[in-house]
mmCIF file of C-alpha atoms and ligand atoms in Angstrom:
data_model
loop_
_atom_site.group_PDB
_atom_site.id
_atom_site.type_symbol
_atom_site.label_atom_id
_atom_site.label_comp_id
_atom_site.label_asym_id
_atom_site.label_seq_id
_atom_site.Cartn_x
_atom_site.Cartn_y
_atom_site.Cartn_z
ATOM 1 C CA MET A 69 0.000 0.000 0.000
ATOM 2 C CA SER A 70 1.284 3.462 -0.799
ATOM 3 C CA LYS A 71 2.082 5.785 2.067
ATOM 4 C CA ILE A 72 -0.822 7.766 3.534
ATOM 5 C CA LEU A 73 -0.081 11.426 2.817
ATOM 6 C CA PHE A 74 -3.038 12.932 4.691
ATOM 7 C CA ALA A 75 -3.200 11.044 7.939
ATOM 8 C CA PRO A 76 -6.359 10.246 9.902
ATOM 9 C CA GLY A 77 -6.783 11.655 13.399
ATOM 10 C CA HIS A 78 -7.316 15.271 12.349
ATOM 11 C CA THR A 79 -10.285 17.195 13.729
ATOM 12 C CA ALA A 80 -12.609 17.644 10.728
ATOM 13 C CA CYS A 81 -16.331 17.263 11.435
ATOM 14 C CA ALA A 82 -17.858 13.877 10.669
ATOM 15 C CA GLY A 83 -19.010 13.891 7.049
ATOM 16 C CA CYS A 84 -16.725 16.785 6.027
ATOM 17 C CA GLY A 85 -16.511 16.810 2.230
ATOM 18 C CA GLN A 86 -13.444 19.017 2.313
ATOM 19 C CA SER A 87 -11.359 16.484 4.266
ATOM 20 C CA LEU A 88 -12.366 13.738 1.848
ATOM 21 C CA ALA A 89 -11.552 15.901 -1.161
ATOM 22 C CA ALA A 90 -8.187 16.956 0.321
ATOM 23 C CA ARG A 91 -7.309 13.297 0.795
ATOM 24 C CA MET A 92 -8.181 12.607 -2.840
ATOM 25 C CA VAL A 93 -6.080 15.562 -4.007
ATOM 26 C CA ILE A 94 -2.910 14.610 -2.142
ATOM 27 C CA ASP A 95 -3.275 10.876 -2.892
ATOM 28 C CA ALA A 96 -3.469 11.708 -6.596
ATOM 29 C CA SER A 97 -0.536 14.136 -6.314
ATOM 30 C CA GLY A 98 1.901 11.783 -4.576
ATOM 31 C CA PRO A 99 4.712 12.317 -2.061
ATOM 32 C CA ASN A 100 6.742 14.708 -4.247
ATOM 33 C CA THR A 101 4.367 17.564 -3.563
ATOM 34 C CA ILE A 102 4.612 20.849 -1.676
ATOM 35 C CA ILE A 103 1.394 22.516 -0.485
ATOM 36 C CA ALA A 104 0.651 26.109 0.506
ATOM 37 C CA ASN A 105 -2.651 26.391 2.373
ATOM 38 C CA ASN A 106 -4.868 29.404 2.988
ATOM 39 C CA THR A 107 -6.383 29.896 6.434
ATOM 40 C CA GLY A 108 -9.730 28.132 6.762
ATOM 41 C CA CYS A 109 -11.310 24.933 8.058
ATOM 42 C CA LEU A 110 -8.852 22.661 6.224
ATOM 43 C CA GLU A 111 -5.800 24.415 7.659
ATOM 44 C CA VAL A 112 -7.304 24.495 11.158
ATOM 45 C CA PHE A 113 -8.485 20.894 11.392
ATOM 46 C CA SER A 114 -5.421 19.371 9.722
ATOM 47 C CA ALA A 115 -2.637 21.265 11.477
ATOM 48 C CA LYS A 116 -3.428 21.996 15.084
ATOM 49 C CA PHE A 117 -0.023 22.775 16.607
ATOM 50 C CA PRO A 118 1.984 20.711 17.490
ATOM 51 C CA GLU A 119 0.345 18.071 15.289
ATOM 52 C CA SER A 120 -0.142 17.824 11.541
ATOM 53 C CA ALA A 121 -1.996 15.388 9.313
ATOM 54 C CA TRP A 122 0.250 16.245 6.367
ATOM 55 C CA GLU A 123 2.972 13.806 5.369
ATOM 56 C CA VAL A 124 4.275 16.192 2.688
ATOM 57 C CA PRO A 125 5.871 19.651 3.074
ATOM 58 C CA TRP A 126 2.970 21.952 3.899
ATOM 59 C CA ILE A 127 2.967 25.680 4.616
ATOM 60 C CA HIS A 128 0.275 27.798 6.211
ATOM 61 C CA SER A 129 0.723 31.548 6.013
ATOM 62 C CA LEU A 130 -2.325 33.810 5.710
ATOM 63 C CA PHE A 131 -6.007 33.608 4.784
ATOM 64 C CA GLU A 132 -5.383 35.325 1.456
ATOM 65 C CA ASN A 133 -1.974 34.327 0.174
ATOM 66 C CA ALA A 134 -1.518 30.595 -0.541
ATOM 67 C CA ALA A 135 -1.223 31.410 -4.262
ATOM 68 C CA ALA A 136 1.540 33.971 -3.572
ATOM 69 C CA VAL A 137 3.426 31.625 -1.227
ATOM 70 C CA ALA A 138 3.175 28.787 -3.746
ATOM 71 C CA SER A 139 4.436 31.148 -6.469
ATOM 72 C CA GLY A 140 7.592 31.744 -4.420
ATOM 73 C CA VAL A 141 8.036 28.022 -3.797
ATOM 74 C CA GLU A 142 7.652 27.276 -7.504
ATOM 75 C CA ALA A 143 10.129 30.010 -8.478
ATOM 76 C CA ALA A 144 12.682 28.648 -5.995
ATOM 77 C CA LEU A 145 12.238 25.084 -7.293
ATOM 78 C CA LYS A 146 12.767 26.321 -10.847
ATOM 79 C CA TYR A 147 15.940 28.126 -9.798
ATOM 80 C CA LEU A 148 17.200 24.923 -8.149
ATOM 81 C CA GLY A 149 16.312 22.893 -11.263
ATOM 82 C CA LYS A 150 13.886 20.728 -9.290
ATOM 83 C CA LYS A 151 10.501 21.842 -10.571
ATOM 84 C CA ASP A 152 10.047 18.979 -13.034
ATOM 85 C CA THR A 153 9.965 16.368 -10.273
ATOM 86 C CA ILE A 154 7.935 18.245 -7.656
ATOM 87 C CA ASN A 155 4.245 19.229 -7.791
ATOM 88 C CA VAL A 156 3.248 22.512 -6.182
ATOM 89 C CA ILE A 157 -0.297 22.983 -4.903
ATOM 90 C CA ALA A 158 -1.941 26.110 -3.513
ATOM 91 C CA GLN A 159 -5.247 25.428 -1.816
ATOM 92 C CA GLY A 160 -7.949 27.146 0.163
ATOM 93 C CA GLY A 161 -11.645 27.542 0.801
ATOM 94 C CA ASP A 162 -14.154 29.480 -1.290
ATOM 95 C CA GLY A 163 -13.717 32.637 0.813
ATOM 96 C CA GLY A 164 -9.926 32.409 0.650
ATOM 97 C CA THR A 165 -10.129 31.873 -3.111
ATOM 98 C CA ALA A 166 -12.985 33.895 -4.568
ATOM 99 C CA ASP A 167 -12.913 36.813 -2.117
ATOM 100 C CA ILE A 168 -9.878 37.686 -0.050
ATOM 101 C CA GLY A 169 -7.322 35.618 -2.018
ATOM 102 C CA LEU A 170 -8.526 36.484 -5.516
ATOM 103 C CA GLN A 171 -5.727 39.008 -6.095
ATOM 104 C CA ALA A 172 -2.985 36.531 -5.166
ATOM 105 C CA LEU A 173 -4.658 33.845 -7.286
ATOM 106 C CA SER A 174 -5.011 36.149 -10.274
ATOM 107 C CA GLY A 175 -1.316 37.047 -10.028
ATOM 108 C CA MET A 176 -0.347 33.383 -9.892
ATOM 109 C CA LEU A 177 -2.474 32.592 -12.954
ATOM 110 C CA GLU A 178 -1.296 35.625 -14.896
ATOM 111 C CA ARG A 179 2.413 35.002 -14.220
ATOM 112 C CA GLY A 180 2.115 31.483 -15.610
ATOM 113 C CA HIS A 181 3.419 29.550 -12.580
ATOM 114 C CA ASP A 182 3.454 25.771 -12.858
ATOM 115 C CA ILE A 183 1.056 25.309 -9.911
ATOM 116 C CA LEU A 184 -2.245 23.537 -9.288
ATOM 117 C CA TYR A 185 -4.672 25.745 -7.374
ATOM 118 C CA VAL A 186 -7.456 23.848 -5.567
ATOM 119 C CA CYS A 187 -10.502 25.657 -4.228
ATOM 120 C CA TYR A 188 -12.575 23.660 -1.733
ATOM 121 C CA ASP A 189 -15.971 25.203 -2.265
ATOM 122 C CA ASN A 190 -18.187 24.598 0.773
ATOM 123 C CA GLU A 191 -20.040 27.783 -0.169
ATOM 124 C CA ALA A 192 -19.447 29.943 2.911
ATOM 125 C CA TYR A 193 -16.831 31.029 5.455
ATOM 126 C CA MET A 194 -17.353 27.925 7.564
ATOM 127 C CA ASN A 195 -14.351 28.206 9.847
ATOM 128 C CA THR A 196 -15.575 31.455 11.366
ATOM 129 C CA GLY A 197 -19.270 30.574 11.626
ATOM 130 C CA ILE A 198 -21.015 30.236 8.233
ATOM 131 C CA GLN A 199 -20.733 33.752 6.811
ATOM 132 C CA ARG A 200 -21.641 34.270 3.158
ATOM 133 C CA SER A 201 -18.857 34.309 0.546
ATOM 134 C CA GLY A 202 -18.768 35.167 -3.156
ATOM 135 C CA LEU A 203 -19.405 31.470 -3.833
ATOM 136 C CA THR A 204 -22.455 31.136 -1.571
ATOM 137 C CA PRO A 205 -25.397 30.117 -3.771
ATOM 138 C CA PHE A 206 -28.495 32.218 -4.357
ATOM 139 C CA ASP A 207 -31.067 32.111 -1.527
ATOM 140 C CA ALA A 208 -28.832 30.190 0.914
ATOM 141 C CA ASN A 209 -29.435 31.099 4.533
ATOM 142 C CA THR A 210 -26.125 32.010 6.206
ATOM 143 C CA THR A 211 -25.374 34.113 9.276
ATOM 144 C CA THR A 212 -24.698 37.152 7.071
ATOM 145 C CA SER A 213 -27.409 36.409 4.488
ATOM 146 C CA PRO A 214 -30.300 35.634 6.812
ATOM 147 C CA LEU A 215 -33.986 35.452 5.972
ATOM 148 C CA GLY A 216 -35.937 38.644 6.373
ATOM 149 C CA LYS A 217 -38.666 40.819 4.955
ATOM 150 C CA GLN A 218 -36.429 41.937 2.084
ATOM 151 C CA SER A 219 -34.805 38.646 1.123
ATOM 152 C CA SER A 220 -35.055 34.894 1.315
ATOM 153 C CA GLY A 221 -31.377 34.332 1.995
ATOM 154 C CA ASN A 222 -28.355 35.274 -0.117
ATOM 155 C CA ILE A 223 -29.425 37.856 -2.702
ATOM 156 C CA ARG A 224 -26.462 37.292 -5.055
ATOM 157 C CA PHE A 225 -25.460 34.509 -7.427
ATOM 158 C CA LYS A 226 -22.273 32.474 -7.203
ATOM 159 C CA LYS A 227 -19.238 34.284 -8.574
ATOM 160 C CA PRO A 228 -18.236 32.524 -11.838
ATOM 161 C CA MET A 229 -14.774 31.504 -10.611
ATOM 162 C CA PRO A 230 -14.086 28.835 -13.275
ATOM 163 C CA GLU A 231 -14.782 31.459 -15.960
ATOM 164 C CA ILE A 232 -12.626 34.015 -14.138
ATOM 165 C CA ALA A 233 -9.765 31.501 -14.033
ATOM 166 C CA LEU A 234 -10.334 30.696 -17.735
ATOM 167 C CA ALA A 235 -10.179 34.360 -18.646
ATOM 168 C CA HIS A 236 -6.493 34.308 -17.616
ATOM 169 C CA GLY A 237 -5.848 32.005 -20.585
ATOM 170 C CA ILE A 238 -4.575 29.126 -18.416
ATOM 171 C CA PRO A 239 -4.272 25.574 -19.813
ATOM 172 C CA TYR A 240 -6.557 23.667 -17.420
ATOM 173 C CA VAL A 241 -9.735 24.529 -15.469
ATOM 174 C CA ALA A 242 -12.146 22.011 -13.959
ATOM 175 C CA THR A 243 -14.870 21.589 -11.377
ATOM 176 C CA ALA A 244 -15.260 18.464 -9.246
ATOM 177 C CA SER A 245 -17.324 17.280 -6.296
ATOM 178 C CA SER A 246 -16.830 15.479 -2.991
ATOM 179 C CA GLY A 247 -19.710 13.260 -4.192
ATOM 180 C CA PHE A 248 -17.466 11.893 -6.982
ATOM 181 C CA PRO A 249 -14.068 11.144 -5.370
ATOM 182 C CA GLN A 250 -12.537 9.207 -8.279
ATOM 183 C CA ASP A 251 -13.319 12.048 -10.640
ATOM 184 C CA ILE A 252 -11.361 14.383 -8.304
ATOM 185 C CA GLN A 253 -8.338 12.101 -8.552
ATOM 186 C CA ARG A 254 -8.520 11.824 -12.327
ATOM 187 C CA LYS A 255 -8.675 15.600 -12.694
ATOM 188 C CA VAL A 256 -5.814 16.226 -10.256
ATOM 189 C CA LYS A 257 -3.582 13.737 -12.100
ATOM 190 C CA LYS A 258 -4.433 15.320 -15.414
ATOM 191 C CA ALA A 259 -3.751 18.805 -14.028
ATOM 192 C CA HIS A 260 -0.284 17.816 -12.817
ATOM 193 C CA SER A 261 0.524 16.397 -16.261
ATOM 194 C CA ILE A 262 0.006 19.853 -17.786
ATOM 195 C CA LYS A 263 2.605 22.641 -17.424
ATOM 196 C CA GLY A 264 1.453 26.047 -16.245
ATOM 197 C CA PRO A 265 -1.285 27.258 -13.900
ATOM 198 C CA LYS A 266 -4.231 24.949 -13.269
ATOM 199 C CA TYR A 267 -7.467 25.651 -11.356
ATOM 200 C CA ILE A 268 -9.770 22.983 -9.901
ATOM 201 C CA GLN A 269 -12.839 23.953 -7.863
ATOM 202 C CA ILE A 270 -14.263 21.148 -5.734
ATOM 203 C CA HIS A 271 -17.799 21.346 -4.339
ATOM 204 C CA ALA A 272 -17.336 20.130 -0.763
ATOM 205 C CA ALA A 273 -20.316 19.096 1.363
ATOM 206 C CA CYS A 274 -20.413 20.673 4.837
ATOM 207 C CA PRO A 275 -22.908 19.041 7.234
ATOM 208 C CA LEU A 276 -22.489 21.869 9.765
ATOM 209 C CA GLY A 277 -22.977 24.798 7.388
ATOM 210 C CA TRP A 278 -25.423 23.204 4.955
ATOM 211 C CA ARG A 279 -27.305 21.615 7.845
ATOM 212 C CA HIS A 280 -27.784 18.018 6.802
ATOM 213 C CA ALA A 281 -27.062 14.711 8.528
ATOM 214 C CA THR A 282 -23.387 13.706 8.440
ATOM 215 C CA GLN A 283 -24.120 10.438 6.640
ATOM 216 C CA ASP A 284 -25.940 12.323 3.862
ATOM 217 C CA ALA A 285 -22.814 14.261 2.801
ATOM 218 C CA PRO A 286 -21.955 12.157 -0.288
ATOM 219 C CA GLY A 287 -25.614 12.003 -1.405
ATOM 220 C CA VAL A 288 -26.176 15.736 -1.021
ATOM 221 C CA ALA A 289 -23.020 16.538 -3.005
ATOM 222 C CA LYS A 290 -24.155 14.150 -5.751
ATOM 223 C CA LEU A 291 -27.571 15.809 -5.913
ATOM 224 C CA ALA A 292 -25.958 19.171 -6.626
ATOM 225 C CA VAL A 293 -24.451 17.619 -9.753
ATOM 226 C CA GLU A 294 -27.515 15.557 -10.703
ATOM 227 C CA THR A 295 -29.819 18.590 -10.627
ATOM 228 C CA GLY A 296 -27.472 20.687 -12.790
ATOM 229 C CA LEU A 297 -26.794 23.163 -9.974
ATOM 230 C CA TYR A 298 -23.094 22.231 -9.794
ATOM 231 C CA PRO A 299 -22.014 21.146 -13.277
ATOM 232 C CA LEU A 300 -18.831 19.080 -13.490
ATOM 233 C CA ILE A 301 -16.895 20.581 -16.361
ATOM 234 C CA GLU A 302 -13.376 20.456 -17.725
ATOM 235 C CA TYR A 303 -11.559 22.949 -19.965
ATOM 236 C CA GLU A 304 -8.240 22.485 -21.725
ATOM 237 C CA ASN A 305 -6.638 25.504 -23.384
ATOM 238 C CA GLY A 306 -9.906 27.399 -23.142
ATOM 239 C CA LYS A 307 -12.029 24.669 -24.770
ATOM 240 C CA LEU A 308 -14.717 22.687 -22.970
ATOM 241 C CA VAL A 309 -13.414 19.109 -23.321
ATOM 242 C CA GLY A 310 -15.524 17.219 -20.799
ATOM 243 C CA VAL A 311 -18.780 17.396 -18.851
ATOM 244 C CA ARG A 312 -20.413 14.862 -16.552
ATOM 245 C CA LYS A 313 -23.663 14.089 -18.340
ATOM 246 C CA ILE A 314 -26.940 13.841 -16.453
ATOM 247 C CA SER A 315 -29.498 11.924 -18.482
ATOM 248 C CA GLN A 316 -32.490 12.873 -16.381
ATOM 249 C CA PRO A 317 -31.806 15.944 -14.292
ATOM 250 C CA LYS A 318 -33.501 15.793 -10.900
ATOM 251 C CA PRO A 319 -35.699 18.698 -9.804
ATOM 252 C CA VAL A 320 -33.774 21.194 -7.665
ATOM 253 C CA GLU A 321 -36.176 20.602 -4.738
ATOM 254 C CA GLU A 322 -34.525 17.212 -4.199
ATOM 255 C CA TYR A 323 -31.215 18.923 -3.495
ATOM 256 C CA LEU A 324 -32.687 21.843 -1.552
ATOM 257 C CA LYS A 325 -34.944 19.843 0.746
ATOM 258 C CA ALA A 326 -31.994 17.811 2.012
ATOM 259 C CA GLN A 327 -30.424 20.904 3.625
ATOM 260 C CA GLY A 328 -31.427 23.254 6.433
ATOM 261 C CA ARG A 329 -29.831 26.240 4.679
ATOM 262 C CA PHE A 330 -32.544 26.002 1.976
ATOM 263 C CA LYS A 331 -35.461 24.773 4.122
ATOM 264 C CA HIS A 332 -37.282 28.109 3.909
ATOM 265 C CA LEU A 333 -37.643 27.743 0.118
ATOM 266 C CA LEU A 334 -39.755 24.627 0.056
ATOM 267 C CA ASN A 335 -43.089 26.407 0.310
ATOM 268 C CA ASN A 336 -42.007 29.254 -1.904
ATOM 269 C CA PRO A 337 -42.721 28.369 -5.568
ATOM 270 C CA GLU A 338 -41.479 31.737 -6.797
ATOM 271 C CA GLU A 339 -37.983 31.261 -5.333
ATOM 272 C CA LEU A 340 -37.902 27.584 -6.327
ATOM 273 C CA LYS A 341 -38.571 28.636 -9.894
ATOM 274 C CA LYS A 342 -35.582 31.006 -9.820
ATOM 275 C CA ILE A 343 -33.308 28.217 -8.602
ATOM 276 C CA GLN A 344 -34.651 25.744 -11.170
ATOM 277 C CA GLU A 345 -33.790 28.377 -13.782
ATOM 278 C CA ILE A 346 -30.157 28.412 -12.602
ATOM 279 C CA ALA A 347 -29.981 24.620 -13.057
ATOM 280 C CA ASP A 348 -31.738 24.753 -16.442
ATOM 281 C CA LYS A 349 -29.307 27.399 -17.675
ATOM 282 C CA ASN A 350 -26.340 25.230 -16.673
ATOM 283 C CA ILE A 351 -27.858 22.199 -18.402
ATOM 284 C CA GLU A 352 -28.276 24.220 -21.569
ATOM 285 C CA LYS A 353 -24.947 26.063 -21.408
ATOM 286 C CA TYR A 354 -22.765 22.984 -20.849
ATOM 287 C CA GLY A 355 -24.889 20.432 -22.737
ATOM 288 C CA LEU A 356 -25.301 18.309 -19.601
ATOM 289 C CA LYS A 357 -28.159 16.129 -20.817
ATOM 290 C CA ALA A 358 -26.858 12.815 -22.094
ATOM 291 C CA ALA A 359 -27.918 12.011 -25.648
ATOM 292 C CA SER A 360 -29.312 8.674 -24.496
ATOM 293 C CA PRO A 361 -30.283 7.450 -20.999
ATOM 294 C CA GLU A 362 -27.320 6.280 -18.924
ATOM 295 C CA VAL A 363 -27.191 2.544 -18.245
ATOM 296 C CA SER A 364 -26.313 1.660 -14.681
HETATM 297 C C1 TPP B 222 -7.191 38.827 6.928
HETATM 298 C C2 TPP B 222 -8.055 37.860 7.647
HETATM 299 N N1 TPP B 222 -9.383 38.117 7.768
HETATM 300 C C3 TPP B 222 -10.184 37.249 8.420
HETATM 301 C C4 TPP B 222 -9.675 36.109 8.956
HETATM 302 C C5 TPP B 222 -10.600 35.176 9.706
HETATM 303 N N2 TPP B 222 -10.889 33.978 8.979
HETATM 304 C C6 TPP B 222 -10.152 32.850 9.126
HETATM 305 S S1 TPP B 222 -10.730 31.571 8.226
HETATM 306 C C7 TPP B 222 -12.013 32.499 7.639
HETATM 307 C C8 TPP B 222 -13.051 31.897 6.747
HETATM 308 C C9 TPP B 222 -12.554 30.878 5.770
HETATM 309 O O1 TPP B 222 -13.549 30.612 4.821
HETATM 310 P P1 TPP B 222 -13.212 29.762 3.538
HETATM 311 O O2 TPP B 222 -12.053 30.306 2.832
HETATM 312 O O3 TPP B 222 -14.465 29.603 2.742
HETATM 313 O O4 TPP B 222 -12.775 28.339 4.151
HETATM 314 P P2 TPP B 222 -13.657 27.303 5.040
HETATM 315 O O5 TPP B 222 -13.365 27.594 6.461
HETATM 316 O O6 TPP B 222 -15.097 27.504 4.686
HETATM 317 O O7 TPP B 222 -13.160 25.963 4.606
HETATM 318 C C10 TPP B 222 -11.956 33.798 8.139
HETATM 319 C C11 TPP B 222 -12.949 34.861 7.844
HETATM 320 C C12 TPP B 222 -8.283 35.870 8.812
HETATM 321 N N3 TPP B 222 -7.718 34.752 9.285
HETATM 322 N N4 TPP B 222 -7.513 36.753 8.160
HETATM 323 MG MG1 MG B 223 -15.768 27.937 2.745
#
């Protein structure tokens, strides 16, 4: 058996999709990997001083700068002539990526560093108590997008991070999901085989913030994909080269009703319609419907 690179015994919540996804990422990357990690749940639960779950070199600096730290690591490895044998990963949560760390990420992408950036998208600032981020979905109830007379949760739509990454002209951009672990590994391996900046955004179920039972984490993450709300897509050199097809998209209610953060929408046909429209647009835009029914 190959060496475990992300050891058990860390303090993630039961059912945490981010811990599962992180394990998939480092397993697929192998021992010759250096990681820079933004502040956030993953950094906190995996590296409580004096312990660490990481069996590879791993650096935590600030909430916003994993991409900048990784850029320095990559430049040093190039100078030493070692870059070709060592993978560099920068990783962080949705807040650390799409909000506070966007500048550092954009610089990393624009400068052409040979780095894989992984965003673990649990759709809010979970580590500090479920505040809304730029990747929180429309109508989600968070502590800073609460229900009220004027709104039924988050009033904004998810920031189109994959498109923003693509706009930098980088060679590889993909989305993945903690509901499809093998797909995460395939995409990470592919990303490392390509030179230059790569961006993978992984939808990561969060029982605490999404308010569902711990054992439902894989099923809830899968439903996001199967409804069309979180399309799994893959771009190489700016071209869409792969999508996970969904032969019969499930109604968005199936995904929403599984989670406390969307509970308030179930008797609200007007809001449900708006969310169904988001899924329908994705299905259309990425051609998610399989040409023929999938055989199981
Ligand atoms: C400059 C700065 N502002 C705020 C914080 C507090 N802080 C630490 S983690 C965090 C939220 C992280 O959210 P996200 O990046 O989505 O990761 P998650 O915890 O959800 O995995 C915040 C606000 C900080 N550490 N540094
Ligand atoms: Mg988050």
